Amino acid sequence: MRRTKMTMRRLGATEIDDSLNKAAREAVKAAIEADHAVDPLFRPEVSRLVSAYASAAKRHGPLIERAIGDALEAAGCTVFRNLGVPVTQGALELAESHDYAMTATRPIRFVDGKIAGFVDIDILAIDEEREVAWALSIKRGGGATETKKRRAIERDLMALRLNLGSYLRQQGYSRVTTAHAFVVDYLGSAGFSKAITLTREKIDDVFGLPIMESIDAMTQAMKAALDAELARLLAPVVRGMERPVLPKRPEALARPAPLGLHAHSRRRRREGVPEKPLMSGRPFDSLSTEESEQ
């Protein structure tokens, strides 16, 4: 495979960045204006703030995907987005076996009649000039992917590595000699195997393009748009904290008539029975000296 560096020749980097930055600002606006359910755990104004930021984070992921796809397309690659690529039963079985490590670099011929399923990928980029193709599953990577889902994605991508080159040649891309399948983990916390993961530090080197520069510029544009809205989102939160809403106190219940000694005393007073004389400070004053000595 010829190792040449790609250049963005269809669209300049400036045009890509401008388009992404505009999309980032629009994503923030949509996140803030969306109708969010009020979380009973929070005050309504706090719930709105939390939901708006969570929504913006979710919209950040597709923009990362768009940035990578636009950069590869601008460099002359044929780019397909959000599609299913078939894999054979043999590739899937090998991906789940202990022999995969020894055969991972040995492609398996793709045969139509033995298709076992389709692998969902975000971007399929084919660079016939460099005789290489990439199948990419793109994750923002803000948190670990659920274990069952992660293992299924790893297995599918490992199987796809074995079949992808043969499949593309069968589809008319005869110059493709090498095919890769990766998870792109932008923030680095998705939890996938290092063998199939592209972190942000590796993206530019693998594709030979300044893709991270565009992604980071878009991210900063999104952050700036969120910061510009922060004061407006925080104002009702601060007002709510200054005037806390206290729960209503339950109405006082009528106390039942007390029982025991005090009730007995009140009954005596009502019935005209004279009260017992109060006991003096010295309990034995009423006794004679002789009696007290005894």
PDB file of C-alpha atoms in Angstrom:
ATOM      1  CA  MET A   1       0.000   0.000   0.000  1.00  0.00           C
ATOM      2  CA  ARG A   2       1.335   3.430  -0.908  1.00  0.00           C
ATOM      3  CA  ARG A   3       1.722   5.581   2.199  1.00  0.00           C
ATOM      4  CA  THR A   4       0.915   9.065   0.928  1.00  0.00           C
ATOM      5  CA  LYS A   5      -0.509  11.870   2.969  1.00  0.00           C
ATOM      6  CA  MET A   6      -4.003  12.979   2.061  1.00  0.00           C
ATOM      7  CA  THR A   7      -4.914  16.614   1.569  1.00  0.00           C
ATOM      8  CA  MET A   8      -8.350  18.199   1.744  1.00  0.00           C
ATOM      9  CA  ARG A   9      -8.805  19.058  -1.896  1.00  0.00           C
ATOM     10  CA  ARG A  10     -12.580  19.104  -2.372  1.00  0.00           C
ATOM     11  CA  LEU A  11     -13.326  21.490   0.447  1.00  0.00           C
ATOM     12  CA  GLY A  12     -10.771  23.558   2.316  1.00  0.00           C
ATOM     13  CA  ALA A  13     -10.281  23.085   6.036  1.00  0.00           C
ATOM     14  CA  THR A  14     -11.690  26.567   6.617  1.00  0.00           C
ATOM     15  CA  GLU A  15     -14.973  25.714   4.913  1.00  0.00           C
ATOM     16  CA  ILE A  16     -15.277  22.492   6.926  1.00  0.00           C
ATOM     17  CA  ASP A  17     -14.581  24.305  10.192  1.00  0.00           C
ATOM     18  CA  ASP A  18     -17.064  27.092   9.411  1.00  0.00           C
ATOM     19  CA  SER A  19     -19.764  24.563   8.608  1.00  0.00           C
ATOM     20  CA  LEU A  20     -19.056  22.538  11.762  1.00  0.00           C
ATOM     21  CA  ASN A  21     -18.952  25.590  14.011  1.00  0.00           C
ATOM     22  CA  LYS A  22     -22.302  26.771  12.671  1.00  0.00           C
ATOM     23  CA  ALA A  23     -23.746  23.308  13.283  1.00  0.00           C
ATOM     24  CA  ALA A  24     -22.329  23.379  16.836  1.00  0.00           C
ATOM     25  CA  ARG A  25     -24.090  26.657  17.627  1.00  0.00           C
ATOM     26  CA  GLU A  26     -27.336  25.369  16.163  1.00  0.00           C
ATOM     27  CA  ALA A  27     -27.017  22.188  18.254  1.00  0.00           C
ATOM     28  CA  VAL A  28     -26.689  24.244  21.449  1.00  0.00           C
ATOM     29  CA  LYS A  29     -29.727  26.330  20.529  1.00  0.00           C
ATOM     30  CA  ALA A  30     -31.759  23.181  19.851  1.00  0.00           C
ATOM     31  CA  ALA A  31     -30.636  21.612  23.136  1.00  0.00           C
ATOM     32  CA  ILE A  32     -31.719  24.640  25.151  1.00  0.00           C
ATOM     33  CA  GLU A  33     -35.030  25.164  23.364  1.00  0.00           C
ATOM     34  CA  ALA A  34     -36.060  21.507  23.478  1.00  0.00           C
ATOM     35  CA  ASP A  35     -38.884  20.427  25.766  1.00  0.00           C
ATOM     36  CA  HIS A  36     -37.359  18.479  28.636  1.00  0.00           C
ATOM     37  CA  ALA A  37     -39.263  16.496  31.213  1.00  0.00           C
ATOM     38  CA  VAL A  38     -38.844  17.852  34.724  1.00  0.00           C
ATOM     39  CA  ASP A  39     -36.799  15.479  36.853  1.00  0.00           C
ATOM     40  CA  PRO A  40     -38.496  15.150  40.255  1.00  0.00           C
ATOM     41  CA  LEU A  41     -35.072  14.880  41.871  1.00  0.00           C
ATOM     42  CA  PHE A  42     -34.313  18.537  41.059  1.00  0.00           C
ATOM     43  CA  ARG A  43     -36.007  21.901  41.268  1.00  0.00           C
ATOM     44  CA  PRO A  44     -37.662  22.692  37.895  1.00  0.00           C
ATOM     45  CA  GLU A  45     -35.095  25.377  37.054  1.00  0.00           C
ATOM     46  CA  VAL A  46     -32.189  23.075  37.980  1.00  0.00           C
ATOM     47  CA  SER A  47     -33.740  20.210  36.008  1.00  0.00           C
ATOM     48  CA  ARG A  48     -33.906  22.426  32.909  1.00  0.00           C
ATOM     49  CA  LEU A  49     -30.240  23.391  33.280  1.00  0.00           C
ATOM     50  CA  VAL A  50     -29.101  19.790  33.728  1.00  0.00           C
ATOM     51  CA  SER A  51     -31.234  18.556  30.824  1.00  0.00           C
ATOM     52  CA  ALA A  52     -29.994  21.274  28.465  1.00  0.00           C
ATOM     53  CA  TYR A  53     -26.351  20.411  29.107  1.00  0.00           C
ATOM     54  CA  ALA A  54     -26.991  16.668  28.827  1.00  0.00           C
ATOM     55  CA  SER A  55     -28.781  17.237  25.523  1.00  0.00           C
ATOM     56  CA  ALA A  56     -25.901  19.334  24.221  1.00  0.00           C
ATOM     57  CA  ALA A  57     -23.428  16.559  25.107  1.00  0.00           C
ATOM     58  CA  LYS A  58     -25.510  14.019  23.166  1.00  0.00           C
ATOM     59  CA  ARG A  59     -25.546  16.318  20.129  1.00  0.00           C
ATOM     60  CA  HIS A  60     -21.763  16.631  20.323  1.00  0.00           C
ATOM     61  CA  GLY A  61     -21.280  12.978  19.326  1.00  0.00           C
ATOM     62  CA  PRO A  62     -22.882  13.239  15.864  1.00  0.00           C
ATOM     63  CA  LEU A  63     -20.830  16.374  15.185  1.00  0.00           C
ATOM     64  CA  ILE A  64     -17.629  14.431  15.888  1.00  0.00           C
ATOM     65  CA  GLU A  65     -18.825  11.834  13.398  1.00  0.00           C
ATOM     66  CA  ARG A  66     -19.605  14.554  10.867  1.00  0.00           C
ATOM     67  CA  ALA A  67     -16.173  16.146  11.302  1.00  0.00           C
ATOM     68  CA  ILE A  68     -14.377  12.867  10.566  1.00  0.00           C
ATOM     69  CA  GLY A  69     -16.576  12.045   7.591  1.00  0.00           C
ATOM     70  CA  ASP A  70     -16.301  15.535   6.091  1.00  0.00           C
ATOM     71  CA  ALA A  71     -12.510  15.537   6.446  1.00  0.00           C
ATOM     72  CA  LEU A  72     -12.118  12.141   4.755  1.00  0.00           C
ATOM     73  CA  GLU A  73     -14.538  13.102   1.986  1.00  0.00           C
ATOM     74  CA  ALA A  74     -12.742  16.393   1.413  1.00  0.00           C
ATOM     75  CA  ALA A  75      -9.486  14.462   1.078  1.00  0.00           C
ATOM     76  CA  GLY A  76     -10.894  12.433  -1.800  1.00  0.00           C
ATOM     77  CA  CYS A  77     -12.220   9.345  -0.048  1.00  0.00           C
ATOM     78  CA  THR A  78     -15.516   7.762  -0.975  1.00  0.00           C
ATOM     79  CA  VAL A  79     -17.505   8.059   2.242  1.00  0.00           C
ATOM     80  CA  PHE A  80     -20.657   6.178   3.245  1.00  0.00           C
ATOM     81  CA  ARG A  81     -22.428   7.066   6.460  1.00  0.00           C
ATOM     82  CA  ASN A  82     -24.645   5.034   8.787  1.00  0.00           C
ATOM     83  CA  LEU A  83     -24.863   1.748   6.951  1.00  0.00           C
ATOM     84  CA  GLY A  84     -24.715  -1.981   7.582  1.00  0.00           C
ATOM     85  CA  VAL A  85     -21.800  -3.958   6.152  1.00  0.00           C
ATOM     86  CA  PRO A  86     -22.229  -7.757   5.801  1.00  0.00           C
ATOM     87  CA  VAL A  87     -19.969 -10.299   7.504  1.00  0.00           C
ATOM     88  CA  THR A  88     -19.740 -14.041   7.027  1.00  0.00           C
ATOM     89  CA  GLN A  89     -20.421 -16.728   9.590  1.00  0.00           C
ATOM     90  CA  GLY A  90     -16.818 -17.876   9.397  1.00  0.00           C
ATOM     91  CA  ALA A  91     -15.519 -14.413  10.273  1.00  0.00           C
ATOM     92  CA  LEU A  92     -17.843 -14.134  13.257  1.00  0.00           C
ATOM     93  CA  GLU A  93     -16.878 -17.559  14.554  1.00  0.00           C
ATOM     94  CA  LEU A  94     -13.204 -16.772  14.200  1.00  0.00           C
ATOM     95  CA  ALA A  95     -13.641 -13.425  15.982  1.00  0.00           C
ATOM     96  CA  GLU A  96     -15.083 -15.293  18.964  1.00  0.00           C
ATOM     97  CA  SER A  97     -12.371 -17.967  19.015  1.00  0.00           C
ATOM     98  CA  HIS A  98      -8.988 -18.075  20.681  1.00  0.00           C
ATOM     99  CA  ASP A  99      -7.330 -18.323  17.263  1.00  0.00           C
ATOM    100  CA  TYR A 100      -8.236 -14.777  16.271  1.00  0.00           C
ATOM    101  CA  ALA A 101      -4.979 -13.290  17.519  1.00  0.00           C
ATOM    102  CA  MET A 102      -3.040 -15.512  15.116  1.00  0.00           C
ATOM    103  CA  THR A 103      -5.260 -14.856  12.107  1.00  0.00           C
ATOM    104  CA  ALA A 104      -6.346 -11.231  12.599  1.00  0.00           C
ATOM    105  CA  THR A 105      -4.149 -10.041   9.751  1.00  0.00           C
ATOM    106  CA  ARG A 106      -5.216 -12.818   7.356  1.00  0.00           C
ATOM    107  CA  PRO A 107      -8.297 -11.710   5.380  1.00  0.00           C
ATOM    108  CA  ILE A 108     -11.118 -14.143   4.765  1.00  0.00           C
ATOM    109  CA  ARG A 109     -12.734 -14.206   1.340  1.00  0.00           C
ATOM    110  CA  PHE A 110     -16.218 -12.791   1.420  1.00  0.00           C
ATOM    111  CA  VAL A 111     -18.885 -15.180   0.092  1.00  0.00           C
ATOM    112  CA  ASP A 112     -22.430 -13.896  -0.496  1.00  0.00           C
ATOM    113  CA  GLY A 113     -24.121 -17.154   0.398  1.00  0.00           C
ATOM    114  CA  LYS A 114     -22.597 -17.277   3.870  1.00  0.00           C
ATOM    115  CA  ILE A 115     -23.653 -13.867   5.194  1.00  0.00           C
ATOM    116  CA  ALA A 116     -24.306 -14.171   8.923  1.00  0.00           C
ATOM    117  CA  GLY A 117     -25.372 -10.603   9.614  1.00  0.00           C
ATOM    118  CA  PHE A 118     -24.692  -6.919   9.104  1.00  0.00           C
ATOM    119  CA  VAL A 119     -22.405  -4.732  11.178  1.00  0.00           C
ATOM    120  CA  ASP A 120     -23.745  -1.239  11.829  1.00  0.00           C
ATOM    121  CA  ILE A 121     -21.041   1.345  11.331  1.00  0.00           C
ATOM    122  CA  ASP A 122     -21.058   5.134  11.322  1.00  0.00           C
ATOM    123  CA  ILE A 123     -18.533   5.752   8.533  1.00  0.00           C
ATOM    124  CA  LEU A 124     -17.106   3.627   5.752  1.00  0.00           C
ATOM    125  CA  ALA A 125     -14.305   5.504   3.985  1.00  0.00           C
ATOM    126  CA  ILE A 126     -12.554   4.116   0.915  1.00  0.00           C
ATOM    127  CA  ASP A 127      -9.322   5.653  -0.359  1.00  0.00           C
ATOM    128  CA  GLU A 128      -8.507   3.935  -3.624  1.00  0.00           C
ATOM    129  CA  GLU A 129      -5.448   6.094  -4.166  1.00  0.00           C
ATOM    130  CA  ARG A 130      -3.880   4.737  -1.001  1.00  0.00           C
ATOM    131  CA  GLU A 131      -5.564   1.327  -1.507  1.00  0.00           C
ATOM    132  CA  VAL A 132      -7.082   1.348   1.978  1.00  0.00           C
ATOM    133  CA  ALA A 133     -10.511   1.432   3.601  1.00  0.00           C
ATOM    134  CA  TRP A 134     -11.761   2.149   7.126  1.00  0.00           C
ATOM    135  CA  ALA A 135     -14.969   1.096   8.859  1.00  0.00           C
ATOM    136  CA  LEU A 136     -15.568   3.300  11.902  1.00  0.00           C
ATOM    137  CA  SER A 137     -17.887   3.112  14.884  1.00  0.00           C
ATOM    138  CA  ILE A 138     -17.642   6.533  16.506  1.00  0.00           C
ATOM    139  CA  LYS A 139     -18.198   7.156  20.212  1.00  0.00           C
ATOM    140  CA  ARG A 140     -17.982  10.395  22.131  1.00  0.00           C
ATOM    141  CA  GLY A 141     -16.551   8.330  24.967  1.00  0.00           C
ATOM    142  CA  GLY A 142     -17.819  10.311  27.936  1.00  0.00           C
ATOM    143  CA  GLY A 143     -18.539   7.088  29.829  1.00  0.00           C
ATOM    144  CA  ALA A 144     -18.061   3.344  29.621  1.00  0.00           C
ATOM    145  CA  THR A 145     -20.224   1.479  27.113  1.00  0.00           C
ATOM    146  CA  GLU A 146     -22.474  -1.158  28.681  1.00  0.00           C
ATOM    147  CA  THR A 147     -20.569  -4.450  28.814  1.00  0.00           C
ATOM    148  CA  LYS A 148     -22.898  -6.570  26.679  1.00  0.00           C
ATOM    149  CA  LYS A 149     -23.118  -3.919  23.979  1.00  0.00           C
ATOM    150  CA  ARG A 150     -19.365  -3.314  24.044  1.00  0.00           C
ATOM    151  CA  ARG A 151     -18.538  -6.999  23.580  1.00  0.00           C
ATOM    152  CA  ALA A 152     -20.947  -7.293  20.641  1.00  0.00           C
ATOM    153  CA  ILE A 153     -19.399  -4.264  18.916  1.00  0.00           C
ATOM    154  CA  GLU A 154     -15.877  -5.587  19.471  1.00  0.00           C
ATOM    155  CA  ARG A 155     -16.782  -8.981  18.031  1.00  0.00           C
ATOM    156  CA  ASP A 156     -18.481  -7.439  14.984  1.00  0.00           C
ATOM    157  CA  LEU A 157     -15.587  -5.119  14.190  1.00  0.00           C
ATOM    158  CA  MET A 158     -13.032  -7.889  14.609  1.00  0.00           C
ATOM    159  CA  ALA A 159     -15.042 -10.032  12.179  1.00  0.00           C
ATOM    160  CA  LEU A 160     -15.427  -7.107   9.782  1.00  0.00           C
ATOM    161  CA  ARG A 161     -11.664  -6.699   9.622  1.00  0.00           C
ATOM    162  CA  LEU A 162     -11.403 -10.177   8.143  1.00  0.00           C
ATOM    163  CA  ASN A 163     -14.082  -9.720   5.463  1.00  0.00           C
ATOM    164  CA  LEU A 164     -14.115  -6.022   4.590  1.00  0.00           C
ATOM    165  CA  GLY A 165     -11.340  -5.935   1.981  1.00  0.00           C
ATOM    166  CA  SER A 166     -12.752  -8.912   0.074  1.00  0.00           C
ATOM    167  CA  TYR A 167     -16.273  -7.486   0.251  1.00  0.00           C
ATOM    168  CA  LEU A 168     -15.209  -4.094  -1.137  1.00  0.00           C
ATOM    169  CA  ARG A 169     -13.286  -5.656  -3.997  1.00  0.00           C
ATOM    170  CA  GLN A 170     -16.391  -7.669  -4.802  1.00  0.00           C
ATOM    171  CA  GLN A 171     -18.321  -4.395  -4.870  1.00  0.00           C
ATOM    172  CA  GLY A 172     -15.981  -2.907  -7.477  1.00  0.00           C
ATOM    173  CA  TYR A 173     -13.297  -1.241  -5.367  1.00  0.00           C
ATOM    174  CA  SER A 174     -10.625  -3.456  -6.877  1.00  0.00           C
ATOM    175  CA  ARG A 175      -7.664  -1.416  -5.691  1.00  0.00           C
ATOM    176  CA  VAL A 176      -8.416  -1.836  -1.973  1.00  0.00           C
ATOM    177  CA  THR A 177      -5.775  -4.127  -0.517  1.00  0.00           C
ATOM    178  CA  THR A 178      -6.066  -3.247   3.190  1.00  0.00           C
ATOM    179  CA  ALA A 179      -9.151  -2.710   5.310  1.00  0.00           C
ATOM    180  CA  HIS A 180      -9.432  -1.617   8.943  1.00  0.00           C
ATOM    181  CA  ALA A 181     -12.268  -1.505  11.465  1.00  0.00           C
ATOM    182  CA  PHE A 182     -12.016   0.753  14.511  1.00  0.00           C
ATOM    183  CA  VAL A 183     -13.928   2.302  17.359  1.00  0.00           C
ATOM    184  CA  VAL A 184     -13.130   6.011  17.530  1.00  0.00           C
ATOM    185  CA  ASP A 185     -13.170   7.036  21.205  1.00  0.00           C
ATOM    186  CA  TYR A 186     -12.917  10.839  21.339  1.00  0.00           C
ATOM    187  CA  LEU A 187     -12.872  11.318  25.125  1.00  0.00           C
ATOM    188  CA  GLY A 188     -11.206   7.974  25.801  1.00  0.00           C
ATOM    189  CA  SER A 189     -13.625   6.500  28.346  1.00  0.00           C
ATOM    190  CA  ALA A 190     -15.774   4.166  26.207  1.00  0.00           C
ATOM    191  CA  GLY A 191     -13.876   1.121  27.519  1.00  0.00           C
ATOM    192  CA  PHE A 192     -13.187  -0.779  24.275  1.00  0.00           C
ATOM    193  CA  SER A 193     -10.184  -2.998  23.642  1.00  0.00           C
ATOM    194  CA  LYS A 194      -7.043  -1.054  22.741  1.00  0.00           C
ATOM    195  CA  ALA A 195      -6.569  -3.318  19.728  1.00  0.00           C
ATOM    196  CA  ILE A 196      -9.572  -1.830  17.948  1.00  0.00           C
ATOM    197  CA  THR A 197      -9.670   1.670  19.489  1.00  0.00           C
ATOM    198  CA  LEU A 198      -8.556   4.959  17.980  1.00  0.00           C
ATOM    199  CA  THR A 199      -8.148   7.607  20.669  1.00  0.00           C
ATOM    200  CA  ARG A 200      -7.878  11.292  19.850  1.00  0.00           C
ATOM    201  CA  GLU A 201      -4.074  11.033  19.988  1.00  0.00           C
ATOM    202  CA  LYS A 202      -4.040   8.497  17.125  1.00  0.00           C
ATOM    203  CA  ILE A 203      -6.686   9.861  14.754  1.00  0.00           C
ATOM    204  CA  ASP A 204      -4.529  12.280  12.763  1.00  0.00           C
ATOM    205  CA  ASP A 205      -1.687   9.778  12.334  1.00  0.00           C
ATOM    206  CA  VAL A 206      -3.971   6.975  11.127  1.00  0.00           C
ATOM    207  CA  PHE A 207      -5.718   9.080   8.497  1.00  0.00           C
ATOM    208  CA  GLY A 208      -2.889  11.471   7.684  1.00  0.00           C
ATOM    209  CA  LEU A 209      -5.189  14.451   8.121  1.00  0.00           C
ATOM    210  CA  PRO A 210      -5.566  17.264  10.711  1.00  0.00           C
ATOM    211  CA  ILE A 211      -8.971  15.977  11.763  1.00  0.00           C
ATOM    212  CA  MET A 212      -8.565  16.671  15.473  1.00  0.00           C
ATOM    213  CA  GLU A 213      -8.005  20.354  14.748  1.00  0.00           C
ATOM    214  CA  SER A 214     -11.469  20.547  13.190  1.00  0.00           C
ATOM    215  CA  ILE A 215     -13.087  18.533  15.997  1.00  0.00           C
ATOM    216  CA  ASP A 216     -11.477  20.650  18.704  1.00  0.00           C
ATOM    217  CA  ALA A 217     -12.486  23.881  16.949  1.00  0.00           C
ATOM    218  CA  MET A 218     -16.070  22.641  16.737  1.00  0.00           C
ATOM    219  CA  THR A 219     -15.982  21.625  20.410  1.00  0.00           C
ATOM    220  CA  GLN A 220     -14.774  25.080  21.440  1.00  0.00           C
ATOM    221  CA  ALA A 221     -17.522  26.708  19.357  1.00  0.00           C
ATOM    222  CA  MET A 222     -20.074  24.541  21.145  1.00  0.00           C
ATOM    223  CA  LYS A 223     -18.611  25.354  24.546  1.00  0.00           C
ATOM    224  CA  ALA A 224     -18.639  29.090  23.770  1.00  0.00           C
ATOM    225  CA  ALA A 225     -22.301  28.899  22.769  1.00  0.00           C
ATOM    226  CA  LEU A 226     -23.129  27.076  26.011  1.00  0.00           C
ATOM    227  CA  ASP A 227     -21.155  29.589  28.070  1.00  0.00           C
ATOM    228  CA  ALA A 228     -23.060  32.440  26.406  1.00  0.00           C
ATOM    229  CA  GLU A 229     -26.335  30.861  27.558  1.00  0.00           C
ATOM    230  CA  LEU A 230     -25.104  29.918  31.020  1.00  0.00           C
ATOM    231  CA  ALA A 231     -26.019  33.184  32.746  1.00  0.00           C
ATOM    232  CA  ARG A 232     -29.584  33.019  31.410  1.00  0.00           C
ATOM    233  CA  LEU A 233     -29.927  29.377  32.471  1.00  0.00           C
ATOM    234  CA  LEU A 234     -28.463  30.025  35.920  1.00  0.00           C
ATOM    235  CA  ALA A 235     -30.561  33.106  36.746  1.00  0.00           C
ATOM    236  CA  PRO A 236     -33.729  31.180  37.747  1.00  0.00           C
ATOM    237  CA  VAL A 237     -31.589  28.670  39.647  1.00  0.00           C
ATOM    238  CA  VAL A 238     -30.013  31.445  41.737  1.00  0.00           C
ATOM    239  CA  ARG A 239     -33.375  33.100  42.365  1.00  0.00           C
ATOM    240  CA  GLY A 240     -34.788  29.783  43.516  1.00  0.00           C
ATOM    241  CA  MET A 241     -31.903  29.329  45.961  1.00  0.00           C
ATOM    242  CA  GLU A 242     -32.375  32.835  47.382  1.00  0.00           C
ATOM    243  CA  ARG A 243     -36.057  32.157  48.049  1.00  0.00           C
ATOM    244  CA  PRO A 244     -36.237  28.511  49.002  1.00  0.00           C
ATOM    245  CA  VAL A 245     -39.622  26.890  48.687  1.00  0.00           C
ATOM    246  CA  LEU A 246     -40.382  25.376  52.056  1.00  0.00           C
ATOM    247  CA  PRO A 247     -42.800  22.482  52.369  1.00  0.00           C
ATOM    248  CA  LYS A 248     -46.141  23.374  53.939  1.00  0.00           C
ATOM    249  CA  ARG A 249     -46.421  22.465  57.589  1.00  0.00           C
ATOM    250  CA  PRO A 250     -49.266  20.071  58.294  1.00  0.00           C
ATOM    251  CA  GLU A 251     -52.164  21.559  60.223  1.00  0.00           C
ATOM    252  CA  ALA A 252     -51.923  21.019  63.951  1.00  0.00           C
ATOM    253  CA  LEU A 253     -53.980  18.090  65.106  1.00  0.00           C
ATOM    254  CA  ALA A 254     -56.270  18.421  68.135  1.00  0.00           C
ATOM    255  CA  ARG A 255     -54.488  16.938  71.059  1.00  0.00           C
ATOM    256  CA  PRO A 256     -56.333  14.224  72.961  1.00  0.00           C
ATOM    257  CA  ALA A 257     -57.127  14.919  76.582  1.00  0.00           C
ATOM    258  CA  PRO A 258     -54.006  14.020  78.561  1.00  0.00           C
ATOM    259  CA  LEU A 259     -54.202  11.065  80.831  1.00  0.00           C
ATOM    260  CA  GLY A 260     -52.625  10.319  84.139  1.00  0.00           C
ATOM    261  CA  LEU A 261     -51.837  12.567  87.080  1.00  0.00           C
ATOM    262  CA  HIS A 262     -52.479  15.929  85.370  1.00  0.00           C
ATOM    263  CA  ALA A 263     -55.878  14.841  84.079  1.00  0.00           C
ATOM    264  CA  HIS A 264     -56.773  13.620  87.559  1.00  0.00           C
ATOM    265  CA  SER A 265     -55.769  16.986  89.044  1.00  0.00           C
ATOM    266  CA  ARG A 266     -57.947  18.932  86.606  1.00  0.00           C
ATOM    267  CA  ARG A 267     -60.912  16.673  87.356  1.00  0.00           C
ATOM    268  CA  ARG A 268     -60.484  17.318  91.063  1.00  0.00           C
ATOM    269  CA  ARG A 269     -60.542  21.066  90.469  1.00  0.00           C
ATOM    270  CA  ARG A 270     -63.658  20.822  88.327  1.00  0.00           C
ATOM    271  CA  GLU A 271     -65.431  18.751  91.022  1.00  0.00           C
ATOM    272  CA  GLY A 272     -64.541  21.166  93.878  1.00  0.00           C
ATOM    273  CA  VAL A 273     -62.222  18.734  95.624  1.00  0.00           C
ATOM    274  CA  PRO A 274     -59.570  20.728  97.494  1.00  0.00           C
ATOM    275  CA  GLU A 275     -56.070  20.231  96.278  1.00  0.00           C
ATOM    276  CA  LYS A 276     -53.543  18.483  98.499  1.00  0.00           C
ATOM    277  CA  PRO A 277     -51.259  20.923 100.282  1.00  0.00           C
ATOM    278  CA  LEU A 278     -47.942  21.390  98.678  1.00  0.00           C
ATOM    279  CA  MET A 279     -45.072  19.470 100.200  1.00  0.00           C
ATOM    280  CA  SER A 280     -42.503  21.672 101.869  1.00  0.00           C
ATOM    281  CA  GLY A 281     -38.876  21.649 100.977  1.00  0.00           C
ATOM    282  CA  ARG A 282     -38.170  19.472 104.029  1.00  0.00           C
ATOM    283  CA  PRO A 283     -40.131  16.218 103.721  1.00  0.00           C
ATOM    284  CA  PHE A 284     -39.982  15.288 107.431  1.00  0.00           C
ATOM    285  CA  ASP A 285     -41.123  18.643 108.951  1.00  0.00           C
ATOM    286  CA  SER A 286     -44.502  17.135 109.917  1.00  0.00           C
ATOM    287  CA  LEU A 287     -42.858  14.445 112.030  1.00  0.00           C
ATOM    288  CA  SER A 288     -41.893  14.880 115.647  1.00  0.00           C
ATOM    289  CA  THR A 289     -38.276  14.890 116.607  1.00  0.00           C
ATOM    290  CA  GLU A 290     -38.642  11.514 118.253  1.00  0.00           C
ATOM    291  CA  GLU A 291     -40.364  10.032 115.224  1.00  0.00           C
ATOM    292  CA  SER A 292     -37.734  11.410 112.901  1.00  0.00           C
ATOM    293  CA  GLU A 293     -34.977  10.044 115.090  1.00  0.00           C
ATOM    294  CA  GLN A 294     -36.627   6.658 115.006  1.00  0.00           C
TER     295      GLN A 294
END
